[in-house]
């Protein structure tokens, strides 16, 4: 599937019906999701691989990975309503994804989910709850040797320091994330947030 086709296909997916600010529920826009997925595909980290999406929300990253030929895809999401939407989204595109309702902080998760080859994630940036992204990074490093994550621009130093001894940033791709007015505290109709896609490699 071409990048443009993937982008247009992901555009069809439903978003959060009632987004919850405390969980930082922002659906990754299709162009950014497609860019992350295509980049991972070109690196050989999607096709034929077992892929896990942490904080899968309405499923855009997980479903995209399935459409690009992942062997299996598991999405982990704390909000049951989002899990329902994600399942309906997967049905719409006939994508084979297992969505699990679970907290990324649950210590039994790695055993339940088993190891995967690649983690993809757009975790909470920690704008509402400080350090909300840390359990995602921890889980990602436990689950897979390679992770693609979307972070706030300027997070590289933090991620580098936080993962020291456990992993390294193998690559950094810039991007932007147009956020539509979602919550009452938003003052503009659309705000562009600069982000970076980091490819993390676990230290063997
Ligand atoms: N991956 C989706 C959603 C990104 S928003 C996308 O790219 O569109 C971040 C997601 O993380 C939200 O769906 C939120 O509900 C989920 N989340 C927040 N804290 C979580 C936790 N502790 N465990 C699992 N999911 C969590």
XYZ file of C-alpha atoms and ligand atoms in Angstrom:
230
model
C 0.000 0.000 0.000
C 1.330 3.430 -0.940
C 1.888 6.108 1.699
C -0.836 8.332 0.249
C -3.325 5.441 0.139
C -2.544 4.556 3.749
C -3.059 8.172 4.763
C -6.414 8.398 2.963
C -7.547 5.075 4.395
C -6.690 6.063 7.981
C -8.544 9.322 7.437
C -11.787 7.312 7.419
C -11.447 6.183 11.041
C -13.700 7.521 13.782
C -12.119 9.602 16.534
C -12.733 9.702 20.304
C -16.461 10.130 20.923
C -15.915 11.939 24.222
C -12.193 12.634 24.622
C -10.926 12.724 28.194
C -8.401 15.464 28.950
C -6.900 13.618 31.931
C -5.880 10.783 29.568
C -4.616 13.193 26.896
C -6.808 11.641 24.265
C -5.741 13.133 20.963
C -6.048 10.961 17.912
C -2.903 10.991 15.802
C -3.802 12.747 12.542
C -3.697 10.373 9.561
C -0.695 12.054 7.825
C 1.466 11.791 10.959
C 0.307 8.221 11.717
C 1.018 7.197 8.119
C 4.458 8.807 8.265
C 5.431 6.922 11.432
C 4.105 3.634 10.085
C 5.702 3.984 6.681
C 9.013 4.883 8.207
C 8.841 1.784 10.401
C 7.808 -0.309 7.390
C 10.829 0.869 5.392
C 13.066 -0.064 8.329
C 11.662 -3.610 8.210
C 9.881 -3.237 11.553
C 6.249 -3.831 10.475
C 5.781 -6.424 7.749
C 5.623 -9.943 9.196
C 6.250 -8.585 12.716
C 4.350 -8.794 15.978
C 3.482 -5.191 16.718
C 2.134 -3.650 19.936
C 0.481 -0.227 20.143
C 0.577 1.254 23.653
C -2.263 3.640 24.476
C -3.929 2.621 21.234
C -6.911 4.982 21.605
C -9.197 4.695 18.607
C -6.665 2.444 16.908
C -5.174 4.497 14.101
C -1.572 3.300 14.566
C -2.502 -0.323 15.316
C -4.879 -0.576 12.374
C -2.358 1.045 10.050
C 0.272 -1.516 11.095
C -2.158 -4.347 10.324
C -2.895 -2.853 6.894
C 0.849 -2.734 6.179
C 1.198 -6.455 6.723
C 2.103 -6.968 10.381
C 1.884 -10.602 11.425
C -0.109 -9.683 14.536
C -1.092 -6.420 16.184
C -2.112 -5.852 19.799
C -3.445 -2.528 21.035
C -3.424 -1.683 24.745
C -5.744 1.047 25.942
C -7.041 2.016 29.392
C -10.322 3.561 28.222
C -12.986 0.968 27.379
C -14.965 3.467 25.273
C -11.915 4.061 23.090
C -11.397 0.291 22.842
C -14.950 -0.056 21.506
C -14.341 2.640 18.896
C -11.033 1.036 17.936
C -12.720 -2.339 17.414
C -15.380 -0.737 15.214
C -12.635 1.082 13.284
C -10.762 -2.184 12.722
C -13.976 -3.831 11.482
C -14.570 -0.947 9.093
C -11.207 -1.497 7.411
C -11.219 -5.288 7.909
C -7.993 -5.049 9.872
C -7.059 -7.861 12.210
C -6.099 -6.259 15.532
C -6.611 -7.415 19.106
C -7.487 -4.509 21.391
C -7.000 -5.117 25.110
C -8.480 -2.859 27.779
C -5.603 -2.449 30.250
C -3.477 0.095 32.090
C 0.044 0.475 30.719
C 1.196 0.639 34.366
C -0.177 -2.837 35.165
C 2.904 -4.889 36.096
C 1.331 -8.112 34.781
C 1.004 -6.704 31.241
C 4.327 -7.911 29.798
C 3.382 -11.492 30.697
C -0.139 -11.095 29.321
C 0.890 -9.473 26.074
C 4.089 -11.417 25.571
C 7.102 -10.018 23.798
C 6.597 -8.187 20.519
C 9.019 -7.199 17.767
C 8.003 -3.564 17.464
C 6.184 -1.086 19.682
C 4.405 1.887 18.131
C 2.907 4.536 20.373
C 1.655 8.051 20.754
C 1.677 8.196 24.540
C 0.302 11.025 26.679
C 2.895 13.809 26.538
C 2.567 14.509 30.248
C 0.805 17.847 29.710
C -1.950 16.949 32.177
C -0.128 14.523 34.431
C 3.585 15.093 34.735
C 5.672 12.123 33.577
C 2.611 10.341 32.151
C 4.819 9.158 29.300
C 7.275 7.298 31.538
C 5.266 4.093 32.098
C 4.844 3.875 28.325
C 8.574 4.121 27.712
C 9.211 1.554 30.459
C 6.680 -0.890 29.031
C 7.881 -0.362 25.463
C 11.454 -1.219 26.442
C 10.261 -4.352 28.209
C 8.092 -5.521 25.350
C 10.162 -4.918 22.243
C 13.684 -4.347 20.929
C 12.464 -1.466 18.739
C 9.999 1.330 19.530
C 8.598 4.177 17.453
C 7.074 6.851 19.650
C 5.623 10.298 19.059
C 6.849 12.851 21.593
C 6.637 16.574 22.131
C 9.379 18.351 20.178
C 12.364 18.841 22.436
C 11.868 15.552 24.299
C 14.995 13.970 22.882
C 17.193 14.965 25.819
C 14.682 13.712 28.345
C 14.126 10.398 26.543
C 17.866 9.953 26.131
C 18.513 10.506 29.828
C 15.487 8.492 30.945
C 16.413 5.438 28.878
C 20.133 5.537 29.598
C 21.491 2.029 30.043
C 18.260 0.536 28.714
C 18.059 1.895 25.205
C 19.257 4.487 22.749
C 17.659 6.855 20.304
C 18.543 5.454 16.913
C 16.683 8.055 14.883
C 14.644 11.219 15.145
C 12.105 12.454 12.601
C 10.384 15.818 13.042
C 6.721 16.384 12.370
C 3.753 18.436 13.414
C 0.488 17.542 15.021
C -2.468 19.786 14.260
C -4.725 19.632 17.309
C -8.310 20.707 16.757
C -10.172 22.473 19.557
C -11.056 19.504 21.771
C -11.195 20.611 25.379
C -12.632 23.674 27.119
C -9.159 24.945 27.970
C -8.222 25.123 24.272
C -8.337 28.695 23.019
C -7.703 28.242 19.289
C -9.634 26.267 16.677
C -6.493 24.489 15.524
C -3.081 24.516 17.111
C 0.015 23.023 15.547
C 2.141 21.135 18.038
C 5.664 20.361 16.950
C 6.487 16.726 17.613
C 9.243 14.251 17.004
C 9.074 10.602 16.129
C 11.818 8.777 17.965
C 13.061 5.321 17.064
C 14.334 3.708 20.233
C 16.517 0.648 20.209
C 16.687 -1.442 23.346
C 20.162 -2.111 24.656
C 20.770 -5.827 24.124
N -2.575 5.922 19.991
C -3.774 6.701 19.722
C -4.184 7.560 20.918
C -3.161 8.583 21.374
S -3.742 9.527 22.773
C -3.544 7.517 18.497
O -2.395 7.555 18.057
O -4.466 8.123 17.975
C -3.042 8.620 24.172
C -3.842 7.391 24.535
O -3.269 6.786 25.683
C -5.305 7.693 24.892
O -6.157 6.875 24.154
C -5.388 7.368 26.387
O -6.663 6.905 26.804
C -4.314 6.308 26.510
N -3.800 6.159 27.879
C -3.507 7.154 28.774
N -3.020 6.615 29.907
C -3.003 5.258 29.734
C -2.576 4.163 30.536
N -2.076 4.341 31.773
N -2.664 2.907 30.018
C -3.151 2.693 28.778
N -3.573 3.687 27.972
C -3.493 4.962 28.426
